[in-house]
Short mmCIF file of C-alpha atoms and ligand atoms in Angstrom, two decimals:
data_model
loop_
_atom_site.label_atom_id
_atom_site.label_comp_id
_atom_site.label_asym_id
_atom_site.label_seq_id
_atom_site.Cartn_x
_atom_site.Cartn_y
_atom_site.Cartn_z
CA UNK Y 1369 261.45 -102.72 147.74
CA UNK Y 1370 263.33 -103.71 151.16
CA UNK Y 1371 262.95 -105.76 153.56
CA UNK Y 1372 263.64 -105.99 157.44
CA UNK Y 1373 264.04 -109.44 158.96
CA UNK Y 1374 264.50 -110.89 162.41
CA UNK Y 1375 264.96 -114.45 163.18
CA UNK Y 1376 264.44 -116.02 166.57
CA UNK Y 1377 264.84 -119.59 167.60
CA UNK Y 1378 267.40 -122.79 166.30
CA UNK Y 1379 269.81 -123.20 163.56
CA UNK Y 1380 266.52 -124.60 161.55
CA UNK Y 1381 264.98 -121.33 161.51
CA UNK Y 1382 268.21 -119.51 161.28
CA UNK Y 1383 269.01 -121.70 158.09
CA UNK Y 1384 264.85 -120.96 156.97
CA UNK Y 1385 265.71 -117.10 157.17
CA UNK Y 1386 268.89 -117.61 154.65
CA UNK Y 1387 265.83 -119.14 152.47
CA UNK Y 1388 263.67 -116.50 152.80
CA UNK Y 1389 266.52 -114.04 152.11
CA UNK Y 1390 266.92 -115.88 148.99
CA UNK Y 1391 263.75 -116.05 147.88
CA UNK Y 1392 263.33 -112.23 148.42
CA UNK Y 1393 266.43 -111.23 147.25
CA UNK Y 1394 265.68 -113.18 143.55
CA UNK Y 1395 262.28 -111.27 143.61
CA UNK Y 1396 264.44 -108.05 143.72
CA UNK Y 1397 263.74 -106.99 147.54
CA UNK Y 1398 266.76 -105.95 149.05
CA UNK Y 1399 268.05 -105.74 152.69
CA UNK Y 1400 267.90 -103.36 154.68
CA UNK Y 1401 269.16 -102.77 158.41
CA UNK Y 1402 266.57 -100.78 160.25
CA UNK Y 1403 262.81 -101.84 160.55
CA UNK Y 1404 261.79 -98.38 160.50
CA UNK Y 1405 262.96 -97.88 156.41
CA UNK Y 1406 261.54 -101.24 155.77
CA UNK Y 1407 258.42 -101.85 153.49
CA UNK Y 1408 258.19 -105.40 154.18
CA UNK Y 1409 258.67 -106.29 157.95
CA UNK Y 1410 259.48 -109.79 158.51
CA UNK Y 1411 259.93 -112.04 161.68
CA UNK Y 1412 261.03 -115.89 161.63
CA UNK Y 1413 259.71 -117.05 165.42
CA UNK Y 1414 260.64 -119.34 167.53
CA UNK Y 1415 257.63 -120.55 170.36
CA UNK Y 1416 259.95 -123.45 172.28
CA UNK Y 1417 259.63 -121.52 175.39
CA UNK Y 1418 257.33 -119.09 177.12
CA UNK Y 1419 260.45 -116.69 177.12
CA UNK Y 1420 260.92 -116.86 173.01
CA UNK Y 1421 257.22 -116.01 172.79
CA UNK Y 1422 257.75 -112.96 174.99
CA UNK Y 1423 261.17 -111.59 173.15
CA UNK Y 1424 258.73 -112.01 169.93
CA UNK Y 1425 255.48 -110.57 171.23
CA UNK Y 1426 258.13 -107.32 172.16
CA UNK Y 1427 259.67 -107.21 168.72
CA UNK Y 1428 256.23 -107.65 167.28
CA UNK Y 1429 254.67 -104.26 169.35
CA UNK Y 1430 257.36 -102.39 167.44
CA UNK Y 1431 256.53 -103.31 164.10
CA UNK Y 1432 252.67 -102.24 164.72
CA UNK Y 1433 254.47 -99.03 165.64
CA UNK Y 1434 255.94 -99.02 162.04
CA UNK Y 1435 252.43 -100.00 160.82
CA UNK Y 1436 251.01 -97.38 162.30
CA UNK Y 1437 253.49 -95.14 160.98
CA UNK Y 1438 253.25 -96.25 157.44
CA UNK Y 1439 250.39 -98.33 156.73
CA UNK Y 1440 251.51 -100.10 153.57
CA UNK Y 1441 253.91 -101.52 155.17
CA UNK Y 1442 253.65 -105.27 154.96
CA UNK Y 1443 254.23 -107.33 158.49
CA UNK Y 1444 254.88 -110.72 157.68
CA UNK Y 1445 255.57 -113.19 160.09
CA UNK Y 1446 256.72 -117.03 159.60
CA UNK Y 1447 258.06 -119.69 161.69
CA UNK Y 1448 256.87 -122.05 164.54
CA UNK Y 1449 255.23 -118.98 166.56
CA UNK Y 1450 253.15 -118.09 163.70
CA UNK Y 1451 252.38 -121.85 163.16
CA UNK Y 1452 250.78 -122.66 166.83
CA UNK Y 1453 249.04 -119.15 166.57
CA UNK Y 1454 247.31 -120.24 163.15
CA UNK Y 1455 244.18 -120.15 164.15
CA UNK Y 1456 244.33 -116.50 166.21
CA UNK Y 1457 247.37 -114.55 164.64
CA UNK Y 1458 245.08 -112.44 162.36
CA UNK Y 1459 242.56 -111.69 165.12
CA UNK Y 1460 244.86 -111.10 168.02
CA UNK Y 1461 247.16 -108.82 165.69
CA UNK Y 1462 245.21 -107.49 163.30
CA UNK Y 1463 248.14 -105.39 161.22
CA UNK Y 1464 249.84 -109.01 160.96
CA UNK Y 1465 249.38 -108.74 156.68
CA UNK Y 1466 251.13 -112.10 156.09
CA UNK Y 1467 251.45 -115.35 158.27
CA UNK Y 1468 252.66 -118.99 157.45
CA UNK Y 1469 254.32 -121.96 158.99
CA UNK Y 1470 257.82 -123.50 158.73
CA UNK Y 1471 257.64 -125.54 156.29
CA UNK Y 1472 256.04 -122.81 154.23
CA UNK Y 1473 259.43 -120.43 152.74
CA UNK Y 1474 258.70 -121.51 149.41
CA UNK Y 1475 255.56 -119.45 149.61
CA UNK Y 1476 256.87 -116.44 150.64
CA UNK Y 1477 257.13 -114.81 147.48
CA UNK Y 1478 253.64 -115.59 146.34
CA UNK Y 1479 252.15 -114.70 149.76
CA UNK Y 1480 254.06 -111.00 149.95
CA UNK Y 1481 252.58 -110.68 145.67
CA UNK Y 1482 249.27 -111.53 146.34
CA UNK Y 1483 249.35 -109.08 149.70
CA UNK Y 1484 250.37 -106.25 147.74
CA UNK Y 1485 247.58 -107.28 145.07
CA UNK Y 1486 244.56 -107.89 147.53
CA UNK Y 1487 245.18 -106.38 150.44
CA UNK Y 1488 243.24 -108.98 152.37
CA UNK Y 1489 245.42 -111.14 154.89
CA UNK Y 1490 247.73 -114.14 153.21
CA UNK Y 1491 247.75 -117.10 155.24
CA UNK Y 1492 249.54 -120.03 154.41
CA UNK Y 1493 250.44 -122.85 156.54
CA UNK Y 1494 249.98 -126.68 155.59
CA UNK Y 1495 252.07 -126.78 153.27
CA UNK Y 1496 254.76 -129.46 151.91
CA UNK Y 1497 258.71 -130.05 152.58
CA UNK Y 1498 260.89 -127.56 150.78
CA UNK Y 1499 264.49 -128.47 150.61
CA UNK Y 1500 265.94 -127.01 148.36
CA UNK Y 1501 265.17 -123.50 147.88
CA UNK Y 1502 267.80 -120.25 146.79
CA UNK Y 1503 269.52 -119.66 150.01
CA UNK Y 1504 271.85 -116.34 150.95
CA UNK Y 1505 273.79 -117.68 152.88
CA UNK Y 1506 275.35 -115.92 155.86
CA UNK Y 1507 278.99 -117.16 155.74
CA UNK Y 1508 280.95 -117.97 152.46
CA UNK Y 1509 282.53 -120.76 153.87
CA UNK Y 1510 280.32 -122.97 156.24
CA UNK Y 1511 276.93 -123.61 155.46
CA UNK Y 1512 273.78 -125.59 157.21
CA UNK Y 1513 271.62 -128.58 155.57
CA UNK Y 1514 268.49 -129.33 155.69
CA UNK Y 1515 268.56 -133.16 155.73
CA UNK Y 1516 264.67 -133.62 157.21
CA UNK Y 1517 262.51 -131.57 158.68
CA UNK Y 1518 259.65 -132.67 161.62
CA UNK Y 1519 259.88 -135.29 164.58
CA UNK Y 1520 258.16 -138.05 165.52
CA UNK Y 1521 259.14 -138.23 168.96
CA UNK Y 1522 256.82 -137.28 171.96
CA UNK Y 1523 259.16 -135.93 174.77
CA UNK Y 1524 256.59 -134.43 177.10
CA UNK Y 1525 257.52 -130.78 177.16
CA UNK Y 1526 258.49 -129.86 173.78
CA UNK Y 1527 255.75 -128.07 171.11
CA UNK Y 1528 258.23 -129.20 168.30
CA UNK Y 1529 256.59 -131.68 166.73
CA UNK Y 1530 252.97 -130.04 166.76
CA UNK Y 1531 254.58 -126.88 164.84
CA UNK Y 1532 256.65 -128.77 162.87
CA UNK Y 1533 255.13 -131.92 162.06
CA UNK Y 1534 255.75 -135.64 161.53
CA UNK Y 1535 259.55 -136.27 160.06
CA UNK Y 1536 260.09 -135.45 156.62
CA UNK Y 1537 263.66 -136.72 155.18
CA UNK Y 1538 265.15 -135.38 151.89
CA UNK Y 1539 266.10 -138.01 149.98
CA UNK Y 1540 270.22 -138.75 150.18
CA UNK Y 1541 270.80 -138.15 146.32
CA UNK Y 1542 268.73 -134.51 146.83
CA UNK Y 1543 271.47 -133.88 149.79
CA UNK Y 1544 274.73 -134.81 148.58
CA UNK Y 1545 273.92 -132.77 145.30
CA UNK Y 1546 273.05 -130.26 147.93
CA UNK Y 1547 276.36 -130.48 149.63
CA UNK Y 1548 278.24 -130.48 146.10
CA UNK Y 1549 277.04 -127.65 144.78
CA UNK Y 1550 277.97 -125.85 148.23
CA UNK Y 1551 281.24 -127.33 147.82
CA UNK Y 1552 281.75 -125.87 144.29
CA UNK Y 1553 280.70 -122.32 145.87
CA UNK Y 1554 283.68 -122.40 148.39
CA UNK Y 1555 281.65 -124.39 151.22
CA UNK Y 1556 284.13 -126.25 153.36
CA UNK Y 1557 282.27 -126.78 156.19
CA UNK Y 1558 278.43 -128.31 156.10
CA UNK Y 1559 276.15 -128.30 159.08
CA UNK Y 1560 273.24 -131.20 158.56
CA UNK Y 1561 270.33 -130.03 160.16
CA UNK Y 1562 267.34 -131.87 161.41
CA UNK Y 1563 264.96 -131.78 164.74
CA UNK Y 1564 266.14 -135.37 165.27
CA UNK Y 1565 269.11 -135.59 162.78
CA UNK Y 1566 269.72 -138.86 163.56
CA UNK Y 1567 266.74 -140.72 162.92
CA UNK Y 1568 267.12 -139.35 159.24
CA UNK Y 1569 265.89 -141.79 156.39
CA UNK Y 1570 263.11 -144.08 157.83
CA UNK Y 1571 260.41 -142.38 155.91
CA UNK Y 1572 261.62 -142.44 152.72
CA UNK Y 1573 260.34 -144.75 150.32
CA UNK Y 1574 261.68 -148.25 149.93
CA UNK Y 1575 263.86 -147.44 146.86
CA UNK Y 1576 265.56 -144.23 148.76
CA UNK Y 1577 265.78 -145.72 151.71
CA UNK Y 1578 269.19 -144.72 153.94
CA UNK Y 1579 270.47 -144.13 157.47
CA UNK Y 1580 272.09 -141.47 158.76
CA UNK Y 1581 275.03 -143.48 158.82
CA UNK Y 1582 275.55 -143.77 155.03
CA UNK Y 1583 273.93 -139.96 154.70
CA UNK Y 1584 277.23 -139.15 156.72
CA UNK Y 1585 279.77 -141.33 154.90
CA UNK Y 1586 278.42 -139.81 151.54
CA UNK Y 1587 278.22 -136.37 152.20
CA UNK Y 1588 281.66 -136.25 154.20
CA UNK Y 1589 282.87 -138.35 151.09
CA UNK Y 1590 282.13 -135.09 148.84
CA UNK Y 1591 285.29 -133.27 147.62
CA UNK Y 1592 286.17 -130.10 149.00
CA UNK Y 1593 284.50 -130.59 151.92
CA UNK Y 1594 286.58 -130.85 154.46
CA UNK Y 1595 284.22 -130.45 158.21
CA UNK Y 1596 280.98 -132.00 158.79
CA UNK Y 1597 279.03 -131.60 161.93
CA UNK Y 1598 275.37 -132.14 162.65
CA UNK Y 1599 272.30 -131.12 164.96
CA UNK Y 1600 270.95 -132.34 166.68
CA UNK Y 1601 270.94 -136.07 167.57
CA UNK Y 1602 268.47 -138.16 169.83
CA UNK Y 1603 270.28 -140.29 172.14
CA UNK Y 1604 268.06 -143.11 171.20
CA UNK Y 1605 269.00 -143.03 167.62
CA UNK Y 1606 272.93 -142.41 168.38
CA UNK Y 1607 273.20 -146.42 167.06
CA UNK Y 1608 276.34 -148.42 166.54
CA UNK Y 1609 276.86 -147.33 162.52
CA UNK Y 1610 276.50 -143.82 163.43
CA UNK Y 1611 279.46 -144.19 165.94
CA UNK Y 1612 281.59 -145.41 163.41
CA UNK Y 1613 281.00 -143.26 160.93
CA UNK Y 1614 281.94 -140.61 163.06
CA UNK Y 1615 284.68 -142.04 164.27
CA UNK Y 1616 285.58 -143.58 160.51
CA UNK Y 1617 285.10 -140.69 158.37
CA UNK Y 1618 288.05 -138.02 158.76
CA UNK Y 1619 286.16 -135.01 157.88
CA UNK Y 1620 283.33 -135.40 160.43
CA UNK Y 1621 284.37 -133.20 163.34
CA UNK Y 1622 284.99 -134.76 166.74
CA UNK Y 1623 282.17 -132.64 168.60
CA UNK Y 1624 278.54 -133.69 169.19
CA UNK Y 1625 275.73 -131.87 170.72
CA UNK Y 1626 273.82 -134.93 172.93
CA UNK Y 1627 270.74 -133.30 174.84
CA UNK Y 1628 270.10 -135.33 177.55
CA UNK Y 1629 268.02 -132.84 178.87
CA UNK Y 1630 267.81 -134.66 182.89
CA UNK Y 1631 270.51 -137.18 184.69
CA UNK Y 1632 267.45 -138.32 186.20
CA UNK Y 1633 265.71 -141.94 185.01
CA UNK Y 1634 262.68 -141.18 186.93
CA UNK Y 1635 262.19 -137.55 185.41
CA UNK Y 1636 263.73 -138.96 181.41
CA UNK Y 1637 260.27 -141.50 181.85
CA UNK Y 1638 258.27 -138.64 182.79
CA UNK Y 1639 259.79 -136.70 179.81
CA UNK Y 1640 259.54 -139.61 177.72
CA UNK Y 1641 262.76 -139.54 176.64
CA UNK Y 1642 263.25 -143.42 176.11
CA UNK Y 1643 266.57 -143.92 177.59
CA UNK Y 1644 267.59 -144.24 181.22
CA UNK Y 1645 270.38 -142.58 183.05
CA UNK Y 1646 272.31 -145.34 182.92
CA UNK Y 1647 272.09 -145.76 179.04
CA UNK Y 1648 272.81 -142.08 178.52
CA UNK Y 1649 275.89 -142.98 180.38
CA UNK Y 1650 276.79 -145.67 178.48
CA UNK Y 1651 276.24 -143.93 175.11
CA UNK Y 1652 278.39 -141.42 175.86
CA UNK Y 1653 281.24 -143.94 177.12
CA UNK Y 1654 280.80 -146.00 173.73
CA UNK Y 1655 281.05 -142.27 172.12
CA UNK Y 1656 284.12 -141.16 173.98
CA UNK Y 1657 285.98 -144.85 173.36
CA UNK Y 1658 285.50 -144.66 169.88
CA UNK Y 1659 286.06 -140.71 169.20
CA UNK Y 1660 289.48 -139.84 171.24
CA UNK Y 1661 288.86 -136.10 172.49
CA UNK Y 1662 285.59 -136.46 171.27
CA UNK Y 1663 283.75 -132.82 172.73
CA UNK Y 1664 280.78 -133.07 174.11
CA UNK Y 1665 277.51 -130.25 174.88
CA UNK Y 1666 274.17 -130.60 176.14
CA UNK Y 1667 270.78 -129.21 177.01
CA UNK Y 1668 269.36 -129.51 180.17
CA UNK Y 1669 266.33 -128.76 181.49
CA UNK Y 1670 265.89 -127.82 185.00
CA UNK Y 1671 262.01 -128.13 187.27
CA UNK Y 1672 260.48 -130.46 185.20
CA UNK Y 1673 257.30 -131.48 187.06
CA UNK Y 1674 258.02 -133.74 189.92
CA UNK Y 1675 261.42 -133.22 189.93
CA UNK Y 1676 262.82 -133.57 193.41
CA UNK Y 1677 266.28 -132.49 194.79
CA UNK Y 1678 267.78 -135.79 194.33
CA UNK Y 1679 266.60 -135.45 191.24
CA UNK Y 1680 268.32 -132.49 190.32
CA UNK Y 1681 271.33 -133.85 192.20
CA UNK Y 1682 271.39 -136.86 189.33
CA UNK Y 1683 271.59 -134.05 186.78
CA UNK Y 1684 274.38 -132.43 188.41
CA UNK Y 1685 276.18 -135.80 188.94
CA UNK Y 1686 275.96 -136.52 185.22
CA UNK Y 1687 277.64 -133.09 184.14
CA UNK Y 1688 280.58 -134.41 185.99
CA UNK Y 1689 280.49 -137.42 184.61
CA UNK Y 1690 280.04 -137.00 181.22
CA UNK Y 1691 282.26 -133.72 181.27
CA UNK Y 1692 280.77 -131.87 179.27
CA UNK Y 1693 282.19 -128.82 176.93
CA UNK Y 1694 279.24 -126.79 177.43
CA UNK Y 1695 275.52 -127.15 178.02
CA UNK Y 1696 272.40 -125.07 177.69
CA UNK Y 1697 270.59 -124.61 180.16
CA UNK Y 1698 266.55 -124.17 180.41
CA UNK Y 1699 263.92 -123.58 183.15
CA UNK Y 1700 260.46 -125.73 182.15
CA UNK Y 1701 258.26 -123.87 180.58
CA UNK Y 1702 255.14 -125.30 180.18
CA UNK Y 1703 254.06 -125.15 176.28
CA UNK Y 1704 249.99 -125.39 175.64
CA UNK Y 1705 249.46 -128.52 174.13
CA UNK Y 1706 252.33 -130.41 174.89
CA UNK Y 1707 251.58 -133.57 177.60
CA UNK Y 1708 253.35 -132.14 180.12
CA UNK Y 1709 251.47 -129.12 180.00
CA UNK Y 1710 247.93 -130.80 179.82
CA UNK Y 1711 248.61 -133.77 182.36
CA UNK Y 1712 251.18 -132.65 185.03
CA UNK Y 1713 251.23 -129.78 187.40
CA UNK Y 1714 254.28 -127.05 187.01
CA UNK Y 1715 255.12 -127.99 190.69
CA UNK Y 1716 258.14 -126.84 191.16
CA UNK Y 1717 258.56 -123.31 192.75
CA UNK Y 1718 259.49 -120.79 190.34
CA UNK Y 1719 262.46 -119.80 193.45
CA UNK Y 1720 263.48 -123.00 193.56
CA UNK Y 1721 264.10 -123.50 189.33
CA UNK Y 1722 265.53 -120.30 189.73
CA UNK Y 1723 268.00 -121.72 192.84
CA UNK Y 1724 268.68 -124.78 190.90
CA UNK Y 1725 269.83 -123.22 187.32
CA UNK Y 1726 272.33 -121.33 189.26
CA UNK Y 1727 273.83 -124.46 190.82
CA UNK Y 1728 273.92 -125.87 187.84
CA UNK Y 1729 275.38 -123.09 185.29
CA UNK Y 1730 277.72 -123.09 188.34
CA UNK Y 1731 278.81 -126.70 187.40
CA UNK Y 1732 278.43 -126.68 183.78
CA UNK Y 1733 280.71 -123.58 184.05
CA UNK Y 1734 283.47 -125.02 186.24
CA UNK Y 1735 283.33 -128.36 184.11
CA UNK Y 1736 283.43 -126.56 180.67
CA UNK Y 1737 286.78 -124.23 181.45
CA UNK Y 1738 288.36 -127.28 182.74
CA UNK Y 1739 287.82 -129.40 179.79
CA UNK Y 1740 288.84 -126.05 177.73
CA UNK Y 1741 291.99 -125.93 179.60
CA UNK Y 1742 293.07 -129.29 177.84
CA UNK Y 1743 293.98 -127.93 175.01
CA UNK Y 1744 295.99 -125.21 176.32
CA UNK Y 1745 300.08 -126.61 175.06
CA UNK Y 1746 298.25 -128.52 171.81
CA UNK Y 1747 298.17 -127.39 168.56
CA UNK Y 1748 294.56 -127.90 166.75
CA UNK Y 1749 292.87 -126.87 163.06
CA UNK Y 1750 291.20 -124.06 162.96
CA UNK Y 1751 288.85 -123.08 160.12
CA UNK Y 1752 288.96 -119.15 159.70
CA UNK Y 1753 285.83 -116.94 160.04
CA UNK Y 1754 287.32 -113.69 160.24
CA UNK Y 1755 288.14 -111.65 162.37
CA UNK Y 1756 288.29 -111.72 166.24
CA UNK Y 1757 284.71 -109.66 167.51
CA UNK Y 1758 286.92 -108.89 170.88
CA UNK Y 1759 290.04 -107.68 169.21
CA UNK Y 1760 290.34 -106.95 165.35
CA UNK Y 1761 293.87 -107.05 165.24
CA UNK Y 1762 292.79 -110.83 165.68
CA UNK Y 1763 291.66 -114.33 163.49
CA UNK Y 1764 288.78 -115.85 164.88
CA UNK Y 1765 288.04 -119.31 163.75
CA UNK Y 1766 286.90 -122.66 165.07
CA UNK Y 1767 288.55 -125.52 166.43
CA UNK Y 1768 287.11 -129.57 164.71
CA UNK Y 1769 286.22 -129.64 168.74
CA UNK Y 1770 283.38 -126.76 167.90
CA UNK Y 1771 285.46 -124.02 170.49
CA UNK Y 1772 286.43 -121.04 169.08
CA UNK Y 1773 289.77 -119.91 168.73
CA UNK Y 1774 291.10 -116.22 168.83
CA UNK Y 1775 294.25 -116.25 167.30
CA UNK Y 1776 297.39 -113.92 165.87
CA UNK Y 1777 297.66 -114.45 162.92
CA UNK Y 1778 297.39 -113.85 158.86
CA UNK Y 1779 295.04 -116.70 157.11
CA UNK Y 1780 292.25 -115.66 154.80
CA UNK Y 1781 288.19 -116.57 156.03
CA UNK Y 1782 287.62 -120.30 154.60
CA UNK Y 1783 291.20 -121.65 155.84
CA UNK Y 1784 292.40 -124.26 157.85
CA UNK Y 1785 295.75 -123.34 159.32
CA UNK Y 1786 297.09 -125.05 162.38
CA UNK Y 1787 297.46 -122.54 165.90
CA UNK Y 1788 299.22 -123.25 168.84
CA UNK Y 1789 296.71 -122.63 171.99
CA UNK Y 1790 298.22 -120.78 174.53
CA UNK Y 1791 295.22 -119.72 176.65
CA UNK Y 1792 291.84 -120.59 177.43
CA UNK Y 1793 288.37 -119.70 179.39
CA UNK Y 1794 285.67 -121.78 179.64
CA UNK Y 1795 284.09 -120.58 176.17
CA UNK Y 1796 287.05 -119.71 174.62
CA UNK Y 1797 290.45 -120.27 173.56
CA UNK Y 1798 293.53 -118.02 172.61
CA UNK Y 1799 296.48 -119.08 170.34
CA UNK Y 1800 298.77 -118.34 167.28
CA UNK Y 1801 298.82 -119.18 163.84
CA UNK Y 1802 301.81 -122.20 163.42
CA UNK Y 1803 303.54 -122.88 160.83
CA UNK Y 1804 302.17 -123.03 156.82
CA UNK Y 1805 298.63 -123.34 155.84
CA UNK Y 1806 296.88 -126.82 155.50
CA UNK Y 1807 296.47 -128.26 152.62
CA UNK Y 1808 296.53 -126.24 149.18
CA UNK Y 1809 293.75 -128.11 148.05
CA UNK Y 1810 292.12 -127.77 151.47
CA UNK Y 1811 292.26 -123.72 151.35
CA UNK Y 1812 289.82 -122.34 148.60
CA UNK Y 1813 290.70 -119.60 146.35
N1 5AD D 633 260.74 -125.93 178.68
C1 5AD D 633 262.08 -125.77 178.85
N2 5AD D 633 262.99 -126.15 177.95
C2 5AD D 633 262.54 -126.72 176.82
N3 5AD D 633 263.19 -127.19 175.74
C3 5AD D 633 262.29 -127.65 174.86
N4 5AD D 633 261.04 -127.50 175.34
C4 5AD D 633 261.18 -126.92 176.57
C5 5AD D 633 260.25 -126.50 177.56
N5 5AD D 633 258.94 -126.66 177.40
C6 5AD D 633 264.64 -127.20 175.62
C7 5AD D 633 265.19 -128.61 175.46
C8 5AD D 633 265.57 -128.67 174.01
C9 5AD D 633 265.99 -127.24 173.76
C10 5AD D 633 266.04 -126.83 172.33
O1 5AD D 633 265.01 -126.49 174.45
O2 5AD D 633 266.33 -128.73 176.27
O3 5AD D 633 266.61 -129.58 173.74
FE1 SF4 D 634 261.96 -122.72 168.16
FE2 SF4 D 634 261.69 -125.37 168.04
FE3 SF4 D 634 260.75 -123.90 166.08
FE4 SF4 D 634 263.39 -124.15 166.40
S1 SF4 D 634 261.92 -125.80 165.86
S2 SF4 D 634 262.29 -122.27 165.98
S3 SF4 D 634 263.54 -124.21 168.64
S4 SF4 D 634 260.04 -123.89 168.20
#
């Protein structure tokens, strides 16, 4: 049996798919490349904005092509699309064979059996927190963590946590074994992974009670591990331990992804956001005086209802001042269900979004090449991925600072080996391999 998968969305689902591939690929379903040789079709979806339901809905058209082909082929599809379509997905796509919701992977294997048994549509979606399922994972060396899963924020725009749920952590012990095992499979570098990462630990019972703070010191206190980086953070939950155990703890990497998502305070109360301008701005000037060359990215979110020029002039003002590394940028969408969707009108001109993200790619561009430039004459770690996708003749690897590197040079995927940067754009940087490896017991076997 094989099986054809396409993921769409966040590093959650992306790190949901190496579960699914694992729970597959121990029922003996192997991989295969092209949809059309597949006899299980399966999509992980993403529904944060209007456009990721499109690029789906596409993707989708083509497998009921395939179905139509060769009817006993199975279309399955998981994931936070599938989960805000529960109640329709069978009767608006009726060769849809299997459907459940995130936090539903562990099911998959039952749901695909009892499809090929009854032949009636599997459905599966209210189900509980899976952490710690067989994984396949996608690089040998660097590897994601689920630490919780859910949010109990209520920003106005974002369908998040009515796919996904209340927050769910894992309890600490359940992660740092986690994170040691990975370790003992050649994992140097661990991604935690959360919808609000930060606020990690308040729901766990009294006796497993932690904070992101001491989740951090313990798992970047695991041997072998030598990078630790996580996404993504709530500015309101960025407190004063978590700072320091950044700035404390050498293996956590000196980049953070901070959405801010407005530089306005009148359109971050309309978002509900919970923090002001003025507070973003301080976070990030506590951040950058306790992390030197501390990197910083962002999303943004541009036509948000109500959102004047001056406005959008705030947000612009706060890319230069918080000089950013990068930042995504998003046009409001509005998402059925969400606040912002039921209570305010989309009232900004679709031209006038459209007028704005350029201005403000503009500046994010501009800001991000010259913060890149700055390490142009320094020499920085790099952990090795392979090799360079532009140039093979090349390393590519990544800087602590997140940027990648394309380098000259002879280091095996998994190492850290010190290059000179000699060049840079504003996404990424060009160097050579200096002087000996790091560490022996840095560089795995
Ligand atoms: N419209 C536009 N952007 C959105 N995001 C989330 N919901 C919406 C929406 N309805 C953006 C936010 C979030 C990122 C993952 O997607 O910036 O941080
Ligand atoms: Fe998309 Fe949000 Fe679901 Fe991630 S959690 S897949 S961004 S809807």
């Amino acid at each position: 049996m094989r099986y054809h998968l396409t993921t769409f969305g966040c590093q959650m689902n992306e790190h949901d798919s190496e579960r699914m591939r694992g729970v597959l690929e121990d029922l003996g379903y192997s991989r295969v490349d092209a949809r059309d040789e597949a006899d299980l079709i399966l999509f992980n979806t993403c529904t944060i904005r209007g456009s990721a339901d499109e690029r789906f809905l596409g993707n989708l058209g083509d497998a009921k092509r395939v179905k139509r082909e060769r009817p006993d082929a199975l279309v399955a599809v998981g994931g936070c699309w599938a989960q805000s379509m529960k109640e329709q997905v069978f009767r608006e796509f009726p060769f849809v064979d299997i459907a459940f919701g995130p936090s539903e992977v562990a099911r998959l294997g039952e749901l695909v059996a009892r499809e090929r048994i009854d032949a009636v549509g599997a459905f599966s979606f209210d189900g509980a927190f899976s952490g710690s399922l067989p994984a396949r994972r996608e690089r040998a060396h660097q590897a994601w963590v689920q630490i919780s899963v859910g949010c109990n924020c209520v920003c106005a725009y974002c369908i998040v946590p009515s796919v996904r749920g209340r927050e769910r952590s894992r309890p600490l012990a359940d992660v740092v074994g986690e994170v040691r095992a990975l370790a003992a499979d050649g994992v140097v570098e661990v991604t935690l992974l959360g919808q609000n990462v930060n606020s990690y630990g308040r729901d766990l019972p009294r006796e497993e009670r932690a904070t992101f703070a001491e989740l951090l010191r313990a798992v970047a206190g695991v041997e072998g591990i030598a990078r630790v980086r996580y996404t993504s953070p709530h500015p309101k939950d960025m407190k004063a331990d978590v700072i320091a155990a950044m700035a404390e703890c050498p293996e956590v990497c000196e980049h953070l992804h901070l959405p801010a998502q407005s530089g306005s305070t009148r359109i971050l109360k309309a978002m509900r956001r919970t923090y002001s301008r003025e507070r973003y701005l301080d976070l990030v000037a506590r951040l950058r005086g306790a992390i030197p060359d501390l990197s910083l990215t962002t999303d943004l979110i541009v036509g948000f209802p109500g959102e004047t020029e001056a406005d959008f002039e705030d947000t612009l003002r706060l890319v230069e001042e918080c000089r950013y590394d990068g930042a995504y940028t998003f046009l409001y969408s509005p998402r059925p269900g969400t606040e912002a969707a039921e209570r305010l009108p989309d009232d900004v001109p679709a031209e006038v979004k459209r007028e704005r993200i350029g201005r403000l790619v503009e500046v994010v561009q501009r800001t991000a090449a010259e913060r890149a430039a700055r390490f142009v004459g320094t020499t920085g770690e790099v952990l090795v991925e392979g090799p360079s996708r532009t140039d093979p003749s090349k390393l590519r690897g990544r800087l602590r600072q997140n940027i990648t590197v394309n380098f000259t040079g002879t280091a095996a995927p998994g190492s850290l080996v010190r290059v000179a940067i000699e060049g840079a754009t504003s996404t990424t940087l060009s160097g050579r391999q200096a002087g000996a490896p790091a560490p022996a017991d840095l560089v795995p076997a």
